[in-house]
C-alpha positions as a printed NumPy array, in Angstrom:
array([[ 80.177, 112.988,  17.563],
       [ 81.049, 114.298,  14.042],
       [ 82.835, 117.309,  15.55 ],
       [ 84.816, 115.044,  17.892],
       [ 85.839, 112.877,  14.947],
       [ 86.91 , 115.881,  12.879],
       [ 88.855, 117.287,  15.819],
       [ 90.717, 114.03 ,  16.168],
       [ 91.205, 113.711,  12.414],
       [ 92.932, 117.064,  12.006],
       [ 94.56 , 117.313,  15.426],
       [ 98.238, 116.732,  16.123],
       [ 98.718, 113.487,  18.033],
       [101.316, 113.608,  20.817],
       [104.419, 111.543,  20.17 ],
       [104.859, 108.361,  22.23 ],
       [107.602, 108.065,  24.781],
       [110.9  , 106.827,  23.377],
       [109.888, 107.765,  19.839],
       [113.342, 106.763,  18.647],
       [112.653, 103.141,  19.589],
       [109.364, 103.199,  17.668],
       [111.007, 104.68 ,  14.569],
       [114.02 , 102.379,  14.632],
       [111.985,  99.278,  15.432],
       [109.515, 100.05 ,  12.635],
       [112.357, 100.616,  10.161],
       [114.031,  97.32 ,  11.04 ],
       [110.728,  95.456,  10.855],
       [109.876,  96.948,   7.459],
       [113.37 ,  96.172,   6.161],
       [113.123,  92.573,   7.347],
       [109.721,  92.141,   5.679],
       [111.09 ,  93.474,   2.374],
       [114.368,  91.536,   2.432],
       [113.022,  88.173,   3.639],
       [111.507,  86.463,   0.616],
       [108.573,  84.637,   2.29 ],
       [107.272,  87.816,   3.947],
       [107.954,  89.886,   0.834],
       [105.966,  87.391,  -1.2  ],
       [102.69 ,  88.292,   0.517],
       [103.408,  91.842,   1.669],
       [104.331,  92.904,  -1.864],
       [100.587,  93.   ,  -2.594],
       [100.478,  96.296,  -0.672],
       [103.058,  97.725,  -3.087],
       [101.045,  96.399,  -6.013],
       [ 97.921,  98.133,  -4.709],
       [ 99.837, 101.415,  -4.572],
       [101.349, 100.737,  -8.016],
       [ 98.016, 100.132,  -9.716],
       [ 96.447, 102.968,  -7.753],
       [ 99.105, 105.278,  -9.184],
       [ 98.244, 104.193, -12.726],
       [ 94.538, 104.706, -12.005],
       [ 94.841, 108.172, -10.462],
       [ 97.046, 109.559, -13.231],
       [ 94.864, 107.972, -15.906],
       [ 91.855, 109.848, -14.514],
       [ 93.779, 113.094, -14.078],
       [ 95.012, 112.921, -17.665],
       [ 91.481, 112.535, -18.985],
       [ 91.525, 108.827, -19.711],
       [ 88.569, 106.578, -18.865],
       [ 89.413, 104.051, -16.176],
       [ 87.918, 100.656, -17.071],
       [ 89.199,  98.381, -14.34 ],
       [ 92.002,  97.151, -12.101],
       [ 93.1  ,  93.578, -11.531],
       [ 95.393,  92.345,  -8.765],
       [ 96.852,  88.857,  -9.099],
       [ 98.074,  86.313,  -6.562],
       [101.611,  86.46 ,  -8.011],
       [101.634,  90.149,  -6.874],
       [101.367,  91.444, -10.433],
       [ 98.578,  93.788, -11.467],
       [ 96.915,  95.409, -14.438],
       [ 95.14 ,  98.727, -14.819],
       [ 93.118,  99.223, -17.992],
       [ 92.102, 102.676, -19.219],
       [ 90.597, 103.894, -22.464],
       [ 91.809, 106.839, -24.489],
       [ 94.519, 107.716, -26.965],
       [ 97.096, 104.888, -27.111],
       [ 99.855, 107.479, -27.499],
       [100.588, 110.959, -26.209],
       [101.394, 112.563, -22.846],
       [ 98.368, 111.105, -21.037],
       [ 99.339, 107.534, -21.865],
       [102.989, 108.151, -21.047],
       [102.206, 109.727, -17.675],
       [ 99.806, 106.893, -16.842],
       [102.511, 104.321, -17.523],
       [105.07 , 106.361, -15.601],
       [102.942, 106.537, -12.47 ],
       [103.09 , 102.898, -11.366],
       [106.541, 102.247,  -9.929],
       [106.959, 105.682,  -8.288],
       [103.534, 105.468,  -6.589],
       [104.477, 103.474,  -3.478],
       [107.599, 105.503,  -2.583],
       [105.79 , 108.803,  -3.226],
       [102.878, 107.715,  -1.015],
       [105.461, 106.697,   1.57 ],
       [107.086, 110.128,   1.371],
       [103.726, 111.852,   1.832],
       [103.098, 109.567,   4.793],
       [106.471, 110.553,   6.275],
       [105.532, 114.237,   6.001],
       [102.211, 113.614,   7.767],
       [103.817, 111.473,  10.461],
       [106.49 , 114.005,  11.306],
       [103.757, 116.632,  11.545],
       [101.912, 114.422,  14.047],
       [ 98.977, 113.842,  11.68 ],
       [ 98.845, 110.095,  12.192],
       [ 95.032, 109.836,  12.228],
       [ 94.766, 111.909,   9.061],
       [ 97.299, 109.655,   7.349],
       [ 95.45 , 106.461,   8.255],
       [ 92.058, 107.99 ,   7.455],
       [ 93.343, 108.841,   3.969],
       [ 93.98 , 105.131,   3.398],
       [ 90.488, 104.289,   4.672],
       [ 88.966, 106.625,   2.082],
       [ 91.171, 105.827,  -0.917],
       [ 91.025, 102.036,  -0.689],
       [ 87.198, 101.809,  -1.075],
       [ 87.407, 104.178,  -4.048],
       [ 89.894, 101.807,  -5.624],
       [ 87.754,  98.815,  -4.699],
       [ 84.985, 100.062,  -6.99 ],
       [ 87.288,  99.521,  -9.976],
       [ 88.635,  96.089,  -9.   ],
       [ 87.604,  93.437, -11.51 ],
       [ 88.736,  90.144,  -9.952],
       [ 88.143,  88.265,  -6.697],
       [ 91.756,  88.211,  -5.512],
       [ 91.959,  91.959,  -6.043],
       [ 88.83 ,  92.494,  -3.965],
       [ 90.18 ,  90.299,  -1.163],
       [ 93.532,  92.121,  -1.206],
       [ 92.059,  95.603,  -0.968],
       [ 89.476,  94.602,   1.645],
       [ 92.168,  92.918,   3.764],
       [ 94.397,  95.983,   3.751],
       [ 91.444,  98.277,   4.474],
       [ 90.304,  96.053,   7.354],
       [ 93.805,  96.059,   8.869],
       [ 93.975,  99.866,   8.78 ],
       [ 90.423, 100.173,  10.142],
       [ 91.128,  97.864,  13.082],
       [ 94.226,  99.857,  13.985],
       [ 92.422, 103.213,  13.739],
       [ 89.349, 102.039,  15.653],
       [ 90.727,  99.709,  18.299],
       [ 94.49 , 100.106,  18.736],
       [ 96.027, 102.266,  21.437],
       [ 97.859, 105.448,  20.482],
       [101.21 , 103.692,  20.835],
       [100.271, 100.862,  18.49 ],
       [ 98.855, 103.328,  15.99 ],
       [102.242, 105.03 ,  15.919],
       [104.014, 101.69 ,  15.506],
       [101.678, 100.633,  12.705],
       [101.916, 103.975,  10.914],
       [105.712, 104.134,  11.057],
       [106.026, 100.515,   9.908],
       [103.652, 101.108,   7.006],
       [105.466, 104.243,   5.854],
       [108.894, 102.623,   6.144],
       [107.546,  99.635,   4.221],
       [106.272, 101.817,   1.373],
       [109.593, 103.664,   1.189],
       [111.829, 100.59 ,   1.351],
       [109.46 ,  98.303,  -0.508],
       [109.172, 100.813,  -3.334],
       [112.805, 100.198,  -4.297],
       [112.883,  96.415,  -4.6  ],
       [110.291,  96.089,  -7.422],
       [112.465,  98.234,  -9.699],
       [115.334,  95.761,  -9.382],
       [112.9  ,  92.897,  -9.899],
       [111.616,  94.645, -13.014],
       [115.073,  94.962, -14.532],
       [116.004,  91.39 , -13.621],
       [112.873,  90.096, -15.373],
       [113.526,  92.364, -18.362],
       [117.088,  91.086, -18.655],
       [115.713,  87.54 , -18.852],
       [113.246,  88.56 , -21.559],
       [110.229,  87.836, -19.359],
       [108.623,  91.29 , -19.368],
       [108.465,  92.577, -22.952],
       [105.389,  94.652, -22.118],
       [106.582,  96.182, -18.847],
       [105.822,  99.815, -18.073],
       [109.391, 100.775, -19.012],
       [109.208,  98.953, -22.352],
       [105.853, 100.477, -23.245],
       [107.104, 103.965, -22.416],
       [110.231, 103.241, -24.453],
       [108.13 , 102.408, -27.496],
       [106.064, 105.569, -27.076],
       [109.009, 107.911, -26.523],
       [111.772, 106.106, -28.456],
       [113.929, 106.481, -25.364],
       [115.565, 103.194, -24.262],
       [113.487, 101.337, -21.66 ],
       [116.542, 101.043, -19.425],
       [116.498, 104.842, -19.065],
       [112.946, 104.653, -17.734],
       [113.966, 101.925, -15.303],
       [116.588, 104.434, -14.154],
       [113.862, 107.045, -13.695],
       [111.822, 104.631, -11.574],
       [114.87 , 103.814,  -9.451],
       [115.838, 107.465,  -9.038],
       [112.368, 108.43 ,  -7.802],
       [112.272, 105.473,  -5.403],
       [115.724, 106.18 ,  -3.956],
       [115.13 , 109.924,  -3.615],
       [111.811, 109.258,  -1.847],
       [113.497, 106.728,   0.454],
       [116.31 , 109.113,   1.349],
       [114.004, 112.094,   1.859],
       [111.377, 110.118,   3.738],
       [113.986, 108.298,   5.776],
       [115.563, 111.588,   6.797],
       [112.197, 112.943,   7.896],
       [111.41 , 109.839,   9.921],
       [114.833, 109.321,  11.499],
       [116.343, 112.813,  11.669],
       [116.488, 112.525,  15.452],
       [119.588, 110.396,  14.831],
       [121.472, 113.383,  13.42 ],
       [123.473, 115.47 ,  15.918],
       [121.809, 118.784,  16.664],
       [118.569, 117.889,  14.892],
       [115.429, 117.399,  16.944],
       [112.281, 115.629,  15.837],
       [109.19 , 117.832,  15.609]])
């Protein structure tokens, strides 16, 4: 049984018939979820999980002590780490939030186009429980458990076709959904409602205007969307065949 699982985990899954319909349908669905406010209101929690996960991972890699993560019902979040309040480690930790979702989406696009769909979904099944250990509020626990359960049900029970549909939709959502929060950030900043945003905190630490850091967040998100989108939909380009 373990060997069968490992074989499936690292094997290349065959593409479904009419892959172009799966890719295009998933892209349109993800776009609709991001653009339509009621669906964005609840689905944005997935982006927040990635955002706070980015803070947490870089905090640990930079030698800071991770103390806890909170996810709130208004789709905001907070990651608390201990260490020097200034310096490269703190700056990189603050920088990691907004780029996290689009970068994860780009990695997912690479795995999908290589046919490693099971590996991609299994990665989520491993990382989410690790994050759950650091969650410090009930809503955060419910959010992470809900996302993990959705991925688990797809991996364990869904047919190959529906796994492809789910995986493509999730990756498109991370890529597209990673852009919108940057605009929301700047809109809130312009209204004076986010004086302690990631961009403002980095600005105070580096003495570089916060708007420049908003530009960095947007650049990373757009580049990831373009690169990931090209990987996922390159079959649309004349003379280019999907792997």
